[in-house]
mmCIF file of C-alpha atoms in Angstrom:
data_model
loop_
_atom_site.group_PDB
_atom_site.id
_atom_site.type_symbol
_atom_site.label_atom_id
_atom_site.label_comp_id
_atom_site.label_asym_id
_atom_site.label_seq_id
_atom_site.Cartn_x
_atom_site.Cartn_y
_atom_site.Cartn_z
ATOM 1 C CA UNK A 12 21.887 205.219 160.483
ATOM 2 C CA UNK A 13 18.592 204.045 161.918
ATOM 3 C CA UNK A 14 17.211 200.808 160.928
ATOM 4 C CA UNK A 15 13.961 202.801 159.289
ATOM 5 C CA UNK A 16 16.339 204.935 157.104
ATOM 6 C CA UNK A 17 18.214 201.779 155.658
ATOM 7 C CA UNK A 18 14.981 200.333 155.188
ATOM 8 C CA UNK A 19 13.685 203.253 153.148
ATOM 9 C CA UNK A 20 16.986 203.448 151.162
ATOM 10 C CA UNK A 21 16.583 199.562 150.495
ATOM 11 C CA UNK A 22 12.783 199.899 149.199
ATOM 12 C CA UNK A 23 13.966 203.185 147.208
ATOM 13 C CA UNK A 24 16.986 201.320 145.410
ATOM 14 C CA UNK A 25 14.847 198.197 144.674
ATOM 15 C CA UNK A 26 12.137 200.213 143.117
ATOM 16 C CA UNK A 27 14.863 202.139 141.035
ATOM 17 C CA UNK A 28 16.600 198.732 140.246
ATOM 18 C CA UNK A 29 12.973 197.227 139.163
ATOM 19 C CA UNK A 30 11.870 200.520 136.989
ATOM 20 C CA UNK A 31 15.031 200.585 135.184
ATOM 21 C CA UNK A 32 15.089 196.726 134.273
ATOM 22 C CA UNK A 33 11.494 197.162 133.270
ATOM 23 C CA UNK A 34 12.066 200.229 130.952
ATOM 24 C CA UNK A 35 15.449 199.589 129.974
ATOM 25 C CA UNK A 36 14.131 196.172 128.622
ATOM 26 C CA UNK A 37 11.385 198.085 126.807
ATOM 27 C CA UNK A 38 14.191 200.706 125.345
ATOM 28 C CA UNK A 39 16.337 197.873 124.079
ATOM 29 C CA UNK A 40 13.730 195.792 122.497
ATOM 30 C CA UNK A 41 12.644 199.234 120.781
ATOM 31 C CA UNK A 42 16.083 199.920 119.867
ATOM 32 C CA UNK A 43 16.644 196.598 118.297
ATOM 33 C CA UNK A 44 13.404 196.612 116.175
ATOM 34 C CA UNK A 45 13.938 200.093 114.909
ATOM 35 C CA UNK A 46 17.545 199.393 114.010
ATOM 36 C CA UNK A 47 16.230 196.291 112.212
ATOM 37 C CA UNK A 48 13.642 198.267 110.240
ATOM 38 C CA UNK A 49 15.978 199.390 107.340
ATOM 39 C CA UNK A 50 17.519 195.956 106.436
ATOM 40 C CA UNK A 51 14.249 194.202 106.745
ATOM 41 C CA UNK A 52 12.619 196.789 104.218
ATOM 42 C CA UNK A 53 15.787 196.262 101.847
ATOM 43 C CA UNK A 54 15.249 192.582 102.233
ATOM 44 C CA UNK A 55 11.624 192.022 101.212
ATOM 45 C CA UNK A 56 10.856 195.460 99.420
ATOM 46 C CA UNK A 57 14.256 196.618 98.168
ATOM 47 C CA UNK A 58 14.360 194.261 95.087
ATOM 48 C CA UNK A 59 18.071 193.600 95.815
ATOM 49 C CA UNK A 60 17.261 189.632 95.425
ATOM 50 C CA UNK A 61 18.787 188.725 98.859
ATOM 51 C CA UNK A 62 18.082 185.038 100.086
ATOM 52 C CA UNK A 63 17.792 183.800 103.650
ATOM 53 C CA UNK A 64 21.142 181.389 102.913
ATOM 54 C CA UNK A 65 22.885 184.757 101.888
ATOM 55 C CA UNK A 66 21.702 186.146 105.177
ATOM 56 C CA UNK A 67 22.755 183.570 107.024
ATOM 57 C CA UNK A 68 26.308 183.449 105.807
ATOM 58 C CA UNK A 69 26.607 187.110 106.391
ATOM 59 C CA UNK A 70 25.418 186.420 110.077
ATOM 60 C CA UNK A 71 27.673 183.625 110.562
ATOM 61 C CA UNK A 72 30.660 185.652 109.054
ATOM 62 C CA UNK A 73 29.983 188.383 111.820
ATOM 63 C CA UNK A 74 29.282 186.261 114.394
ATOM 64 C CA UNK A 75 32.654 184.326 113.965
ATOM 65 C CA UNK A 76 34.220 187.884 113.956
ATOM 66 C CA UNK A 77 32.604 189.723 116.784
ATOM 67 C CA UNK A 78 30.349 186.719 118.235
ATOM 68 C CA UNK A 79 32.571 186.530 121.385
ATOM 69 C CA UNK A 80 32.339 190.084 122.549
ATOM 70 C CA UNK A 81 28.678 189.520 122.916
ATOM 71 C CA UNK A 82 29.650 187.355 125.798
ATOM 72 C CA UNK A 83 33.001 189.270 127.060
ATOM 73 C CA UNK A 84 31.712 193.049 126.951
ATOM 74 C CA UNK A 85 28.513 192.189 129.196
ATOM 75 C CA UNK A 86 30.683 189.991 131.802
ATOM 76 C CA UNK A 87 33.462 192.883 131.824
ATOM 77 C CA UNK A 88 31.259 195.870 132.104
ATOM 78 C CA UNK A 89 28.607 194.738 134.735
ATOM 79 C CA UNK A 90 30.949 194.641 137.786
ATOM 80 C CA UNK A 91 31.547 198.460 137.157
ATOM 81 C CA UNK A 92 28.509 200.117 135.571
ATOM 82 C CA UNK A 93 25.701 198.053 137.413
ATOM 83 C CA UNK A 94 22.377 196.757 135.612
ATOM 84 C CA UNK A 95 20.849 200.401 135.236
ATOM 85 C CA UNK A 96 23.692 201.935 133.631
ATOM 86 C CA UNK A 97 24.401 198.710 131.468
ATOM 87 C CA UNK A 98 20.912 199.387 129.694
ATOM 88 C CA UNK A 99 22.313 203.173 128.847
ATOM 89 C CA UNK A 100 25.647 202.177 127.759
ATOM 90 C CA UNK A 101 24.684 199.286 125.530
ATOM 91 C CA UNK A 102 22.024 201.751 123.828
ATOM 92 C CA UNK A 103 24.178 204.795 123.609
ATOM 93 C CA UNK A 104 27.566 202.871 122.659
ATOM 94 C CA UNK A 105 31.191 203.824 122.646
ATOM 95 C CA UNK A 106 31.486 202.075 126.033
ATOM 96 C CA UNK A 107 35.153 201.217 126.472
ATOM 97 C CA UNK A 108 36.329 204.652 125.166
ATOM 98 C CA UNK A 109 33.971 206.799 126.296
ATOM 99 C CA UNK A 110 31.212 205.661 129.128
ATOM 100 C CA UNK A 111 33.226 203.496 130.876
ATOM 101 C CA UNK A 112 35.874 205.950 131.756
ATOM 102 C CA UNK A 113 33.394 208.490 132.528
ATOM 103 C CA UNK A 114 31.708 205.850 135.124
ATOM 104 C CA UNK A 115 35.163 205.066 136.553
ATOM 105 C CA UNK A 116 36.129 208.698 137.091
ATOM 106 C CA UNK A 117 32.589 209.447 138.748
ATOM 107 C CA UNK A 118 32.729 206.630 140.930
ATOM 108 C CA UNK A 119 36.705 207.536 141.997
ATOM 109 C CA UNK A 120 35.892 210.928 142.631
ATOM 110 C CA UNK A 121 33.188 210.212 145.269
ATOM 111 C CA UNK A 122 35.153 207.061 146.744
ATOM 112 C CA UNK A 123 32.257 204.841 145.759
ATOM 113 C CA UNK A 124 33.461 201.029 145.044
ATOM 114 C CA UNK A 125 32.182 199.404 141.891
ATOM 115 C CA UNK A 126 29.299 197.013 142.165
ATOM 116 C CA UNK A 127 27.911 199.062 145.286
ATOM 117 C CA UNK A 128 24.934 200.756 145.023
ATOM 118 C CA UNK A 129 26.629 204.020 145.467
ATOM 119 C CA UNK A 130 28.877 202.785 142.626
ATOM 120 C CA UNK A 131 25.931 201.958 140.193
ATOM 121 C CA UNK A 132 24.398 205.435 140.726
ATOM 122 C CA UNK A 133 27.452 207.258 140.177
ATOM 123 C CA UNK A 134 27.652 205.266 136.698
ATOM 124 C CA UNK A 135 24.098 206.548 135.564
ATOM 125 C CA UNK A 136 24.699 210.008 136.428
ATOM 126 C CA UNK A 137 28.248 209.959 134.705
ATOM 127 C CA UNK A 138 26.965 208.358 131.439
ATOM 128 C CA UNK A 139 23.911 210.883 131.518
ATOM 129 C CA UNK A 140 26.772 213.522 131.868
ATOM 130 C CA UNK A 141 28.986 211.827 128.985
ATOM 131 C CA UNK A 142 26.172 211.455 126.681
ATOM 132 C CA UNK A 143 24.935 215.019 127.242
ATOM 133 C CA UNK A 144 28.638 216.492 126.590
ATOM 134 C CA UNK A 145 28.808 214.007 123.251
ATOM 135 C CA UNK A 146 25.755 214.971 121.862
ATOM 136 C CA UNK A 147 26.170 218.489 122.485
ATOM 137 C CA UNK A 148 29.810 218.359 121.097
ATOM 138 C CA UNK A 149 28.389 216.525 117.880
ATOM 139 C CA UNK A 150 26.211 219.276 117.348
ATOM 140 C CA UNK A 151 28.571 222.188 117.593
ATOM 141 C CA UNK A 152 31.385 220.588 116.111
ATOM 142 C CA UNK A 153 30.129 218.119 113.460
ATOM 143 C CA UNK A 154 26.781 219.369 112.632
ATOM 144 C CA UNK A 155 27.635 223.258 112.582
ATOM 145 C CA UNK A 156 31.430 223.390 112.227
ATOM 146 C CA UNK A 157 32.012 220.016 110.732
ATOM 147 C CA UNK A 158 32.586 221.091 107.105
ATOM 148 C CA UNK A 159 34.725 224.027 107.986
ATOM 149 C CA UNK A 160 36.902 222.268 110.633
ATOM 150 C CA UNK A 161 37.561 219.721 107.988
ATOM 151 C CA UNK A 162 38.572 222.087 105.315
ATOM 152 C CA UNK A 163 41.081 223.778 107.183
ATOM 153 C CA UNK A 164 42.847 220.562 108.900
ATOM 154 C CA UNK A 165 45.541 219.405 106.923
ATOM 155 C CA UNK A 166 45.284 216.247 105.643
ATOM 156 C CA UNK A 167 48.754 215.189 107.169
ATOM 157 C CA UNK A 168 47.268 216.001 110.473
ATOM 158 C CA UNK A 169 44.009 214.165 110.063
ATOM 159 C CA UNK A 170 45.961 210.884 108.961
ATOM 160 C CA UNK A 171 48.071 211.000 112.018
ATOM 161 C CA UNK A 172 45.264 211.474 113.977
ATOM 162 C CA UNK A 173 43.245 208.345 112.153
ATOM 163 C CA UNK A 174 46.273 206.234 113.078
ATOM 164 C CA UNK A 175 46.896 207.068 116.771
ATOM 165 C CA UNK A 176 43.507 207.938 118.128
ATOM 166 C CA UNK A 177 42.603 204.248 119.048
ATOM 167 C CA UNK A 178 45.562 203.547 120.859
ATOM 168 C CA UNK A 179 45.390 206.853 122.389
ATOM 169 C CA UNK A 180 41.855 206.155 123.695
ATOM 170 C CA UNK A 181 42.557 202.927 124.740
ATOM 171 C CA UNK A 182 45.628 203.763 126.813
ATOM 172 C CA UNK A 183 43.805 206.277 128.727
ATOM 173 C CA UNK A 184 41.281 204.460 129.489
ATOM 174 C CA UNK A 185 43.645 201.422 130.707
ATOM 175 C CA UNK A 186 45.602 203.966 132.880
ATOM 176 C CA UNK A 187 42.179 205.317 134.413
ATOM 177 C CA UNK A 188 40.897 201.946 135.177
ATOM 178 C CA UNK A 189 44.222 200.842 136.968
ATOM 179 C CA UNK A 190 44.361 204.272 139.039
ATOM 180 C CA UNK A 191 40.740 204.145 140.075
ATOM 181 C CA UNK A 192 40.368 200.451 140.880
ATOM 182 C CA UNK A 193 43.750 200.147 142.532
ATOM 183 C CA UNK A 194 43.674 196.654 142.761
ATOM 184 C CA UNK A 195 47.264 196.005 142.172
ATOM 185 C CA UNK A 196 47.406 191.588 141.570
ATOM 186 C CA UNK A 197 44.704 191.680 139.373
ATOM 187 C CA UNK A 198 46.150 194.627 137.349
ATOM 188 C CA UNK A 199 49.537 192.688 137.103
ATOM 189 C CA UNK A 200 47.701 189.506 136.252
ATOM 190 C CA UNK A 201 46.033 190.953 133.423
ATOM 191 C CA UNK A 202 49.161 192.593 132.134
ATOM 192 C CA UNK A 203 51.337 189.461 132.150
ATOM 193 C CA UNK A 204 48.795 187.260 130.629
ATOM 194 C CA UNK A 205 47.883 189.883 128.057
ATOM 195 C CA UNK A 206 51.390 190.180 126.889
ATOM 196 C CA UNK A 207 51.847 186.284 126.999
ATOM 197 C CA UNK A 208 48.644 185.914 124.946
ATOM 198 C CA UNK A 209 49.566 188.499 121.959
ATOM 199 C CA UNK A 210 53.397 187.976 122.108
ATOM 200 C CA UNK A 211 53.753 184.175 122.474
ATOM 201 C CA UNK A 212 50.344 182.473 122.549
ATOM 202 C CA UNK A 213 49.006 183.803 119.209
ATOM 203 C CA UNK A 214 52.347 183.827 117.152
ATOM 204 C CA UNK A 215 52.236 180.402 117.928
ATOM 205 C CA UNK A 216 48.564 179.565 117.545
ATOM 206 C CA UNK A 217 47.153 181.981 115.013
ATOM 207 C CA UNK A 218 44.003 180.397 115.270
ATOM 208 C CA UNK A 219 43.332 181.393 118.280
ATOM 209 C CA UNK A 220 43.631 185.164 117.302
ATOM 210 C CA UNK A 221 39.832 185.984 117.068
ATOM 211 C CA UNK A 222 39.432 184.531 120.863
ATOM 212 C CA UNK A 223 42.548 186.007 122.117
ATOM 213 C CA UNK A 224 40.683 188.836 124.070
ATOM 214 C CA UNK A 225 38.044 186.193 125.435
ATOM 215 C CA UNK A 226 40.845 184.069 126.965
ATOM 216 C CA UNK A 227 42.787 186.505 128.607
ATOM 217 C CA UNK A 228 39.371 188.030 130.134
ATOM 218 C CA UNK A 229 38.511 184.219 131.352
ATOM 219 C CA UNK A 230 41.816 183.441 132.793
ATOM 220 C CA UNK A 231 42.526 186.954 134.354
ATOM 221 C CA UNK A 232 39.345 186.169 136.269
ATOM 222 C CA UNK A 233 40.218 182.872 137.233
ATOM 223 C CA UNK A 234 44.134 183.953 137.992
ATOM 224 C CA UNK A 235 43.329 186.995 139.970
ATOM 225 C CA UNK A 236 40.650 184.915 142.188
ATOM 226 C CA UNK A 237 43.318 182.236 143.012
ATOM 227 C CA UNK A 238 46.057 184.989 143.895
ATOM 228 C CA UNK A 239 43.570 187.271 145.748
ATOM 229 C CA UNK A 240 44.214 188.719 149.019
ATOM 230 C CA UNK A 241 42.102 186.657 151.100
ATOM 231 C CA UNK A 242 42.810 188.630 154.225
ATOM 232 C CA UNK A 243 41.466 191.689 152.680
ATOM 233 C CA UNK A 244 38.386 189.949 151.465
ATOM 234 C CA UNK A 245 37.752 188.599 154.854
ATOM 235 C CA UNK A 246 37.889 192.021 156.283
ATOM 236 C CA UNK A 247 35.511 193.624 153.678
ATOM 237 C CA UNK A 248 33.024 190.823 154.481
ATOM 238 C CA UNK A 249 33.230 191.641 158.056
ATOM 239 C CA UNK A 250 32.664 195.421 157.472
#
């Protein structure tokens, strides 16, 4: 490949990243504003007698429960999705059980490594496809046929699906990630640390329950880096 072609590709990718960052920031900000319009209206014009202290307590309760994910999720998703797809993913939602698997499968299908430009573009296209399929299926199976389907499905089946749907989704995502990434050492490290955290550490120290996921992610990164295959990393750098 000629130097001129490489330069043109680099320039195009740089322009793409610049534009997605610009419009992604604007879109995310607009989404935040629109999502707060309803609660803001209720607070100031709904006659609900909500005080700033009540809002602060509610925010603290939510932050104590979910605040750790504000840090863990971006750090976990970014190496696979890339910057452009991150804007899409956090605007659309259902990242771990829909968008991330779609990106992993797309990258694996074209042999694109996560973190590369080819991998980032594959993530963008995969998320576009996943969102299109999701919206189409919602329109048909919820908007058009939703009431009819619920009326004919036995309650026992609905109850079983409600109980097991999340473990099924997370199990499928885990298997997809392991097969697509093909990184034996980090996989073993993550599984072992997860088992230790939730079978040993948390029963002994229940106060760490809310921070279990974050701690496993952090220690998995550190330990995986320590036990990494240095020869393989050296060969990749040289390539």
